[in-house]
Coordinates of C-alpha atoms in Angstrom, one line a residue:
M1 CA 66.8 102.7 130.0
R2 CA 67.1 102.0 126.6
H3 CA 69.0 98.6 125.3
I4 CA 70.5 98.2 122.2
R5 CA 71.0 94.3 120.8
I6 CA 74.6 94.3 119.2
S7 CA 74.5 91.6 116.4
T8 CA 77.6 88.9 116.9
P9 CA 80.2 90.3 114.8
A10 CA 79.4 93.9 115.6
A11 CA 80.5 92.9 119.1
V12 CA 83.4 91.3 117.6
V13 CA 84.8 94.2 116.2
F14 CA 83.3 96.5 119.3
A15 CA 85.6 93.9 121.3
A16 CA 88.5 94.6 119.5
V17 CA 88.2 98.2 119.3
V18 CA 88.1 98.6 123.1
L19 CA 90.8 96.1 123.5
L20 CA 93.1 98.3 120.9
F21 CA 92.1 101.6 123.2
T22 CA 93.3 99.8 126.6
A23 CA 95.6 98.3 125.8
G24 CA 97.1 101.4 124.4
G25 CA 97.3 100.5 120.1
P26 CA 99.3 98.0 118.2
V27 CA 102.3 96.1 119.7
S28 CA 104.5 97.8 117.4
D29 CA 103.9 101.3 118.5
V30 CA 104.4 99.7 122.1
A31 CA 107.6 98.4 121.2
F32 CA 109.2 101.6 120.2
H33 CA 107.6 104.4 121.6
T34 CA 107.1 102.7 125.4
P35 CA 109.7 103.6 127.6
V36 CA 111.2 100.2 129.0
T37 CA 110.9 100.0 132.8
S38 CA 111.4 97.6 135.5
A39 CA 107.6 97.0 135.2
A40 CA 107.6 96.3 131.5
T41 CA 110.3 93.9 131.8
Q42 CA 109.0 91.5 134.5
Q43 CA 107.1 88.3 133.7
T44 CA 103.6 87.8 134.5
A45 CA 102.2 84.0 135.4
G46 CA 102.5 81.9 133.0
E47 CA 104.5 83.4 130.1
Q48 CA 108.4 82.4 129.3
G49 CA 111.0 83.7 128.8
S50 CA 112.3 86.8 128.6
P51 CA 110.7 90.3 126.9
Y52 CA 112.4 90.5 122.9
V53 CA 111.4 92.3 120.0
S54 CA 110.8 90.2 116.7
T55 CA 111.7 92.3 113.2
H56 CA 110.6 90.8 110.2
L57 CA 112.1 92.3 107.2
Y58 CA 110.4 91.8 103.8
F59 CA 113.2 91.8 100.8
G60 CA 111.8 92.0 97.6
T61 CA 114.2 90.8 94.6
G62 CA 112.6 92.3 91.1
R63 CA 114.6 95.5 90.2
H64 CA 112.5 98.1 88.0
N65 CA 115.1 99.4 85.7
G66 CA 115.2 96.5 83.4
S67 CA 117.8 94.3 85.5
P68 CA 117.3 91.1 86.2
P69 CA 116.0 89.9 89.5
I70 CA 118.5 89.8 92.3
S71 CA 119.7 86.2 92.6
D72 CA 119.9 83.5 95.0
E73 CA 123.7 84.4 95.5
E74 CA 123.3 87.9 95.8
F75 CA 121.4 88.2 98.6
M76 CA 122.3 85.3 100.1
E77 CA 126.3 87.5 99.4
F78 CA 124.3 90.5 101.4
V79 CA 122.9 88.2 104.4
A80 CA 126.7 87.5 105.2
D81 CA 128.3 90.6 104.3
V82 CA 126.0 93.0 105.9
V83 CA 123.1 91.4 108.0
T84 CA 125.3 88.9 109.9
P85 CA 128.2 91.0 111.4
R86 CA 124.9 93.2 112.8
F87 CA 123.4 90.1 114.5
P88 CA 125.8 87.4 115.0
S89 CA 123.6 85.6 117.2
G90 CA 121.3 84.5 115.0
L91 CA 118.1 85.1 112.4
T92 CA 115.8 83.0 110.4
L93 CA 115.7 83.5 106.6
Q94 CA 112.9 81.9 104.7
E95 CA 111.5 82.2 100.8
G96 CA 108.8 83.4 99.7
R97 CA 106.4 85.5 97.1
G98 CA 105.4 88.6 97.9
Q99 CA 103.4 91.5 96.0
W100 CA 102.9 95.1 97.1
R101 CA 102.1 98.6 94.7
D102 CA 105.1 100.5 93.7
K103 CA 105.4 104.2 93.6
D104 CA 104.0 104.3 90.3
G105 CA 100.7 102.4 91.2
D106 CA 102.1 99.0 89.5
I107 CA 101.3 95.5 91.9
N108 CA 104.7 93.8 91.7
R109 CA 104.7 90.0 92.1
E110 CA 108.2 88.6 93.0
R111 CA 110.2 85.9 94.7
S112 CA 111.3 87.4 98.2
Y113 CA 112.7 86.6 101.6
E114 CA 111.4 87.4 105.2
L115 CA 114.4 87.7 107.3
T116 CA 113.4 87.7 111.1
V117 CA 115.7 88.8 114.0
L118 CA 115.0 88.6 117.5
Y119 CA 116.7 90.8 120.5
P120 CA 116.0 92.0 124.1
V121 CA 113.7 95.0 124.5
T122 CA 116.4 96.7 126.0
Q123 CA 118.2 96.8 122.8
A124 CA 115.8 98.2 121.0
Q125 CA 117.1 101.6 120.3
D126 CA 120.8 100.2 119.3
R127 CA 119.0 97.3 117.1
D128 CA 116.9 100.1 115.1
A129 CA 120.1 102.0 113.6
D130 CA 121.4 98.9 112.4
I131 CA 118.2 97.4 111.2
E132 CA 117.4 100.8 109.3
Y133 CA 121.4 100.7 107.6
I134 CA 120.2 97.0 106.5
R135 CA 117.1 98.4 104.8
S136 CA 118.7 101.7 103.5
L137 CA 122.1 99.4 102.0
Y138 CA 119.6 96.8 100.3
C139 CA 117.9 99.4 98.5
K140 CA 120.7 101.3 97.5
T141 CA 122.8 98.4 96.6
Y142 CA 120.1 97.0 94.5
G143 CA 117.6 100.4 93.1
L144 CA 114.7 99.3 95.2
E145 CA 112.0 101.5 96.5
S146 CA 111.9 99.7 100.4
V147 CA 112.5 96.9 102.4
G148 CA 109.1 96.2 104.4
R149 CA 109.5 96.2 108.4
A150 CA 107.4 94.9 111.2
D151 CA 107.8 95.0 114.8
V152 CA 106.3 92.6 117.1
R153 CA 106.6 92.3 121.1
A154 CA 107.5 88.6 121.9
R155 CA 108.8 86.5 124.8
A156 CA 111.8 84.4 123.8
D157 CA 114.1 82.0 125.5
F158 CA 116.8 80.3 123.8

């Protein structure tokens, strides 16, 4: 029998790849592409709370057409008029600095906002429509290319 010695960093990478394949892919794929079953919603030992999805939206404020950046007042009005009616139970908003590569290949650095909403896994399909509406309207309203989105499975208790 032949033995292969794997260095520590390589072993870690190998273990991560094995875990990824045995777990069935990234959690964001699981959140929307795996049907919710009673087994998926059952609590396992040591876990607190109920199964939720945590969606993070990344809103930039820079514009490409020479217009001034989206102001705090404009952004907060958008949140009040568009986001809050769709997520009246609550949300979290954080200011940040972000960068991304636009469709022309330019790196853009801008003030940004990260908006987080939590909702039960059983509401994921309905919430997806609300989230996509928010993303689309923000881009249309301010002439932007995109709003980033990340979905993560979570357990939450309020």
